[in-house]
Coordinates of C-alpha atoms in Angstrom, one line a residue:
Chain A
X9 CA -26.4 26.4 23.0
X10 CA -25.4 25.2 19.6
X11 CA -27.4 27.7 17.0
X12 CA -26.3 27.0 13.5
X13 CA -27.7 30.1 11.4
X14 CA -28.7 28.5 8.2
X15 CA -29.9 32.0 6.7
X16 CA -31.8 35.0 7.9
X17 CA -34.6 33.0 8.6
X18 CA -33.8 29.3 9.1
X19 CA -32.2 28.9 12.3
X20 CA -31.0 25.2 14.0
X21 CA -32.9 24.8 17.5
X22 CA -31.2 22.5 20.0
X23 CA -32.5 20.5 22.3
X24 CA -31.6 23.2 25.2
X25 CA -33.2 26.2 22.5
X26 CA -36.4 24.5 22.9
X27 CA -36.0 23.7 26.7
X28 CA -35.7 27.3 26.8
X29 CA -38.1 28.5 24.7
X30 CA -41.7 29.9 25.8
X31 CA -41.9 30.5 30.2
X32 CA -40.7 28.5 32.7
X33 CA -42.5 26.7 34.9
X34 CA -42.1 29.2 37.4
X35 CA -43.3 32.1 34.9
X36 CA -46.7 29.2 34.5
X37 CA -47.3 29.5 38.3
X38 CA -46.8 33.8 37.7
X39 CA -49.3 33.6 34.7
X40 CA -52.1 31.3 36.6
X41 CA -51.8 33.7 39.8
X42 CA -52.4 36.5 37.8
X43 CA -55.4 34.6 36.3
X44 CA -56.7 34.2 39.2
X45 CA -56.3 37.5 40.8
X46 CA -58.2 38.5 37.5
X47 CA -61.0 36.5 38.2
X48 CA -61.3 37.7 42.0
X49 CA -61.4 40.8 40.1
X50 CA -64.2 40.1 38.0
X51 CA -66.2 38.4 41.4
X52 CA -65.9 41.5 43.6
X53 CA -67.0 44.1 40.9
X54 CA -70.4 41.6 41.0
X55 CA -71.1 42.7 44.3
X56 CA -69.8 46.5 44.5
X57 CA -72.0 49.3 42.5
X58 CA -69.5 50.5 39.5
X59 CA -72.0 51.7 37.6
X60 CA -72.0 51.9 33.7
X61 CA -68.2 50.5 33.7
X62 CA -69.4 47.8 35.0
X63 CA -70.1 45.3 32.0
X64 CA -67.3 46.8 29.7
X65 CA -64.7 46.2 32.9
X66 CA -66.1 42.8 33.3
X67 CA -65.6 41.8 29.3
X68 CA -62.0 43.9 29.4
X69 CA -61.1 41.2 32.0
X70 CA -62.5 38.0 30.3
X71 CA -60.8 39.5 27.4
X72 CA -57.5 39.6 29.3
X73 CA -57.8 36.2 30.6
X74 CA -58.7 34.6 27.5
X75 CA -55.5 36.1 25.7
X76 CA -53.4 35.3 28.0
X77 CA -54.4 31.5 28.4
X78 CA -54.5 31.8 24.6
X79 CA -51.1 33.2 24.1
X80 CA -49.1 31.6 27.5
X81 CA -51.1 28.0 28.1
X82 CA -51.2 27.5 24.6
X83 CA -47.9 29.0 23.6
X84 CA -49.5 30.3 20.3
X85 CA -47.3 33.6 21.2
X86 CA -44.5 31.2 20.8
X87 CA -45.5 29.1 18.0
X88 CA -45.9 29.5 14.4
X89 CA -48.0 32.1 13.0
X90 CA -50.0 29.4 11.1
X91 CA -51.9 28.0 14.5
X92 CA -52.6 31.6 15.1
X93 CA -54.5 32.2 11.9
X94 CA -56.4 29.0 11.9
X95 CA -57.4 29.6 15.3
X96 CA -58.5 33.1 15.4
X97 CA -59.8 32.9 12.1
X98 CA -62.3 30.5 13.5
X99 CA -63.1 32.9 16.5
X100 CA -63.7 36.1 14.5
X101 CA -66.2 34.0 12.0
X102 CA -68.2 33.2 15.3
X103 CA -67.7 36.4 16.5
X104 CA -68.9 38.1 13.1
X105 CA -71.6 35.6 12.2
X106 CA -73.6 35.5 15.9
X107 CA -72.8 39.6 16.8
X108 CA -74.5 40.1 13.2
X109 CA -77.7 37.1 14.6
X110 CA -77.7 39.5 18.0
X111 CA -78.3 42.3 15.9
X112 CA -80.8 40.2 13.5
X113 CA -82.6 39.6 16.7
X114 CA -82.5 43.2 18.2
X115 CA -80.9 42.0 21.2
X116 CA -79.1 44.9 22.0
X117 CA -81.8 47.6 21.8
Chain B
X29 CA -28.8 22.2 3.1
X30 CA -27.7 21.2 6.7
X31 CA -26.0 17.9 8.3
X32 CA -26.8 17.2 11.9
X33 CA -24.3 15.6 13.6
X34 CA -25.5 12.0 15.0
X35 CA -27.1 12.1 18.0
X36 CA -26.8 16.1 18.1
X37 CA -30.6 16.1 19.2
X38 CA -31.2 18.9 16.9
X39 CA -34.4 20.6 15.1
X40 CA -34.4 22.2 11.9
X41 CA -36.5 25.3 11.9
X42 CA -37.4 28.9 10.8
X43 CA -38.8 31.3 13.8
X44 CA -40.7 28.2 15.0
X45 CA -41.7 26.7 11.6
X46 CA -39.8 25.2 9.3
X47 CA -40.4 26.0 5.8
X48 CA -38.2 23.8 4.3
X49 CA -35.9 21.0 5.6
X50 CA -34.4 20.3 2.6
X51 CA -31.7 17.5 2.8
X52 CA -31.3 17.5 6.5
X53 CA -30.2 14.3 8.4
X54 CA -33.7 14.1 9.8
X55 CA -33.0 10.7 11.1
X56 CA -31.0 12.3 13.7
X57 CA -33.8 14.9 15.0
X58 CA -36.7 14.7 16.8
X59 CA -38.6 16.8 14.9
X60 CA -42.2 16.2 16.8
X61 CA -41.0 17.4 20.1
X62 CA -39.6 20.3 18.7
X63 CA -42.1 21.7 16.5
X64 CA -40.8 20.6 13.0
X65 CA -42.4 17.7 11.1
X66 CA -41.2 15.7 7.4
X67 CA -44.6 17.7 5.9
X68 CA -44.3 20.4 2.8
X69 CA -45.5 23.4 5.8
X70 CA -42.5 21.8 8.3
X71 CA -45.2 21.7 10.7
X72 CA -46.8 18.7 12.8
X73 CA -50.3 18.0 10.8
X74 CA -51.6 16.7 14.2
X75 CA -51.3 20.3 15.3
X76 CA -52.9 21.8 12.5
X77 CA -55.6 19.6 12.2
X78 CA -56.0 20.6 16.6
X79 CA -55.6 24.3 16.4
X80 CA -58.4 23.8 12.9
X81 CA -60.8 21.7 15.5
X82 CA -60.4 24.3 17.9
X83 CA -61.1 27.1 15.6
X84 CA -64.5 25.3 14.3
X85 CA -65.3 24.7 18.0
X86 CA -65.4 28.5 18.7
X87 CA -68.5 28.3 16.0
X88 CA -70.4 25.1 18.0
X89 CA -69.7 27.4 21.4
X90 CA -70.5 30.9 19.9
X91 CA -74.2 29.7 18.7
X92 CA -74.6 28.1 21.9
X93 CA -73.7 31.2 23.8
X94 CA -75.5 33.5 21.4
X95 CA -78.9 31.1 21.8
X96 CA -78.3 31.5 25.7
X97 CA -78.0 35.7 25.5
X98 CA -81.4 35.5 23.3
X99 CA -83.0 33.4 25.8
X100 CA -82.0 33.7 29.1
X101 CA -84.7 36.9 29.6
X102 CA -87.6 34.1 28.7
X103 CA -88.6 33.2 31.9
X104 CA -92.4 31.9 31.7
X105 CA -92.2 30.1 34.8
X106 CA -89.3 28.8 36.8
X107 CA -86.9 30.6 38.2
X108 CA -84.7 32.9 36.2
X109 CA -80.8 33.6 36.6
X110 CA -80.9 35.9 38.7
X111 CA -82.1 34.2 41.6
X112 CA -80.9 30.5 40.7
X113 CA -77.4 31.2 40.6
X114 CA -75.1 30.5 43.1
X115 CA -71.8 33.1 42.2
X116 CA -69.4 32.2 45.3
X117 CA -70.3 28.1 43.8
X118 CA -69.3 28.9 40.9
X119 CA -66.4 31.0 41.2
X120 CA -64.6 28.6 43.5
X121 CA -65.5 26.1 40.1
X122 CA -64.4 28.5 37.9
X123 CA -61.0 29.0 39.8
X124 CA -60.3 24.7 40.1
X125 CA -60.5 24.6 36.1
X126 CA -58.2 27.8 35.5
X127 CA -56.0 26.1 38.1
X128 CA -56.2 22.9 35.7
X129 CA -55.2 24.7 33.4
X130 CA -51.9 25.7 35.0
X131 CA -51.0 21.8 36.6
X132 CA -51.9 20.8 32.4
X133 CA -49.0 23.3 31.3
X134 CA -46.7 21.6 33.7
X135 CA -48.0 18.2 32.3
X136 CA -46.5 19.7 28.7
X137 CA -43.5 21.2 30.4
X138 CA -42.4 18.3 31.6
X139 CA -42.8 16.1 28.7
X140 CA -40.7 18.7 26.8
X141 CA -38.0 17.4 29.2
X142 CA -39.1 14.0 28.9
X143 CA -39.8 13.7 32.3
X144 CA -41.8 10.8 32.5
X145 CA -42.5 11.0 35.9
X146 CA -44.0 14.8 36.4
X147 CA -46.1 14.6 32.8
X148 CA -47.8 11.6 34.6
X149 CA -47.9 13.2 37.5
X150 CA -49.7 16.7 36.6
X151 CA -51.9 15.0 33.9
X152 CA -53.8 13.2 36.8
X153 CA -53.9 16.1 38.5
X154 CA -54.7 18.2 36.0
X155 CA -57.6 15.0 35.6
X156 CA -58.5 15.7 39.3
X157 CA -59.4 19.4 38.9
X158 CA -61.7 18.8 35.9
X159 CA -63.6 16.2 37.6
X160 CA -63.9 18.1 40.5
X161 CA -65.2 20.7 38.3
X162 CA -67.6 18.4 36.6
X163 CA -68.5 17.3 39.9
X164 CA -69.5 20.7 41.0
X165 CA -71.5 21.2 37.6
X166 CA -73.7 18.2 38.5
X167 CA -74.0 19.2 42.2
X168 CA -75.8 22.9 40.5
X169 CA -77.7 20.8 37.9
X170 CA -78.9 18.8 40.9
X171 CA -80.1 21.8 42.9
X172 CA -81.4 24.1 40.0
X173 CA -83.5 21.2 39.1
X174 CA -84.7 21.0 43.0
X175 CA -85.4 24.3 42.9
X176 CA -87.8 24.1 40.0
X177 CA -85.7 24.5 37.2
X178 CA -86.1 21.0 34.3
X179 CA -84.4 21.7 31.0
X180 CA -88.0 22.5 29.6
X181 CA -89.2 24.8 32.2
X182 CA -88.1 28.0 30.2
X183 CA -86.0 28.9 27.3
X184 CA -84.0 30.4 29.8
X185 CA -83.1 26.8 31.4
X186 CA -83.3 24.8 28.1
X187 CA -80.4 27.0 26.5
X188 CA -78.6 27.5 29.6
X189 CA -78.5 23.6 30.2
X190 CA -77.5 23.1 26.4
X191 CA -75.2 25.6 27.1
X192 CA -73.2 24.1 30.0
X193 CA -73.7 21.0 29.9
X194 CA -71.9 21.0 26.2
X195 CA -69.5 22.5 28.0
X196 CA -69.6 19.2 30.5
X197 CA -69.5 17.3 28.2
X198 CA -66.5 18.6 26.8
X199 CA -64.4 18.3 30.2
X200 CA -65.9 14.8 30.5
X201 CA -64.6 14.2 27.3
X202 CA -61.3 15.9 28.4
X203 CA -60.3 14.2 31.8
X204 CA -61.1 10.7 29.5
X205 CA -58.1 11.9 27.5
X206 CA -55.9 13.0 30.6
X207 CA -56.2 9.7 32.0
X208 CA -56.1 7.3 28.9
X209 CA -53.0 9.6 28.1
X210 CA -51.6 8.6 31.7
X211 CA -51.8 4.6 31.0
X212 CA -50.5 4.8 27.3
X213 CA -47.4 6.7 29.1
X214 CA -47.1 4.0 31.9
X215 CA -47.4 1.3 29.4
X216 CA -44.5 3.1 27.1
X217 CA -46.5 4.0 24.3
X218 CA -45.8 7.7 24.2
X219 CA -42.2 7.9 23.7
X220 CA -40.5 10.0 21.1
X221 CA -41.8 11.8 18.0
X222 CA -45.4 10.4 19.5
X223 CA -45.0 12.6 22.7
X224 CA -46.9 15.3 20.8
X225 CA -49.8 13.9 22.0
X226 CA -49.7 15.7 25.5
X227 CA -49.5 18.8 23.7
X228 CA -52.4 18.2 21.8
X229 CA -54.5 16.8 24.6
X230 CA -52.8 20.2 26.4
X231 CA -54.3 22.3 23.7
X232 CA -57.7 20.8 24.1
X233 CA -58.4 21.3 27.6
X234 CA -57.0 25.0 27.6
X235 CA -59.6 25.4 25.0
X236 CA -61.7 23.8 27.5
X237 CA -60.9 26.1 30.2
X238 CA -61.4 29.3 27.9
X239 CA -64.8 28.7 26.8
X240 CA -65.4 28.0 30.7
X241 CA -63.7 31.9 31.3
X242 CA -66.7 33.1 28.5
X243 CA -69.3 31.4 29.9
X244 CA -68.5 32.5 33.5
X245 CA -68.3 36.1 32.4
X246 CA -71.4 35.7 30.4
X247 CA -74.0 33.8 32.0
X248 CA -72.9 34.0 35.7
X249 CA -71.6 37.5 36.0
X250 CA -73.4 39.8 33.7
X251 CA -77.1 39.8 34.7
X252 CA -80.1 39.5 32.8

């Protein structure tokens, strides 16, 4: 590796930096088998009696799996802060705007 | 103020982002493939203007999904969820797009490397698992609509056919990309700073595929 610091913040990435940056391919093939072990997860509790936990389990999960696509598939763990904001700026305006329609609607009475 | 060595095959960049790249021999870097672009943020508009798209897509698949949730108790006549859906179907569905999602990682991995060879390679397959997946979709449109269920039967079917098939559409729309990607690679056209591309296409279908892990959750799992 040939870093060049140019100041505290400004750093020169080789070729290799960036080869290295973010999981390997076999940290992918880790992250998809845990997705899918998540989603056998999420199948079984269908058809055993948790009771009440059953929905809040079953949204912790898809809540798990959607960050971790998020953050690993899409590398926006890795990448700059700027794709982050755009992104999940979007997703808490459609999260905000139709939990507040639900609401509007009475759907969770 | 920085000069690259020629041919050093360097990028310029603050904790992934450059802010500014001043005076540097750009000419020397390949700045696409490694996240730093000749723009006032240092970053690839391309990207921007994706990771924007995908953000105002959460707001197309949100109202969809919220419509769905309002709806899907409306059951005039028809069947209703519970007894239409087909969960082991699905799942097995559900589990050949997450997998897509992995081989379409691989696709970007190895165009990082400029490995010609494997980005083609995982791109088709990647291309293979979504239309398998679409494939499946139209198989359970098929049967729901044998077993009584038109998109105008109910609210329940009309929003929960809007709902998916968007969400077709969107895959469709997806595996197009995959394989039109795959002949502008074998033709040479995606070489360089232009390799960017498969990321973008890359960040498009893991969209794809998380909408796909809300829906599944949502619709299929939780019932009525």
């Amino acid at each position: 590796m040939t870093d060049q610091t140019l100041d505290e913040d400004h750093v020169i990435h080789t070729s290799d930096d960036r080869e290295a940056h973010g999981p390997t391919d076999r940290q992918y093939i880790i992250i998809a088998l845990i997705l899918a072990v998540i989603t056998g997860a999420e199948v079984v509790l269908t058809y055993i009696d948790v009771g009440p936990i059953f929905i809040p389990t079953l949204l912790v999960l898809m809540a798990v799996k959607f960050l971790i696509v998020v953050s690993y598939f899409m590398h926006l763990k890795f990448d700059n802060r700027i794709f982050s904001v755009l992104f999940y700026a979007g997703l808490l305006l459609a999260i905000t705007v139709y939990v507040t329609a639900l609401f509007t609607f009475r759907f969770f009475d | 103020m920085t000069d690259l060595e020629p041919g050093q095959a360097a990028a310029v960049s603050t904790a992934h982002g450059v802010d500014d790249v001043g005076e540097t021999t750009v000419g020397e870097v390949h700045h696409h493939m490694h996240g730093v672009s000749d723009t006032s943020t240092g970053l690839s508009n391309n990207k921007l203007g994706m990771w924007l798209f995908l953000g105002s897509e959460c707001l197309l698949f949100g109202g969809l999904i919220s419509t769905y949730m309002l709806y899907r108790g409306r059951v005039t006549r028809g069947p209703g969820p519970d007894q239409i859906y087909d969960i082991p179907f699905t799942s097995v569905s559900s589990f050949v797009l997450l997998m897509s999602s992995l081989t379409m990682v691989l696709a970007v991995a190895s165009a990082n490397r400029r490995d010609v060879r494997n980005t083609k390679l995982w791109l088709t397959v990647t291309a293979l698992l979504g239309a398998t997946f679409v494939g499946g979709q139209v198989y359970e449109f098929t049967t729901f609509y044998r077993e009584g269920l038109g998109y105008t039967t109910s609210l329940f079917s009309s929003s929960f056919y809007t709902l998916t098939g968007f969400h077709g559409v969107h895959v469709t729309v997806g595996i197009i990309m995959l394989l039109a990607l795959v002949g502008m690679i074998s033709r040479d056209r995606v070489t360089g700073e232009r390799s960017e591309v498969v990321e973008l296409v890359g960040l498009y279908w893991h969209f794809v595929d998380i909408v796909w892990i809300v829906i599944f959750t949502l619709v299929y799992l939780i019932p009525a």
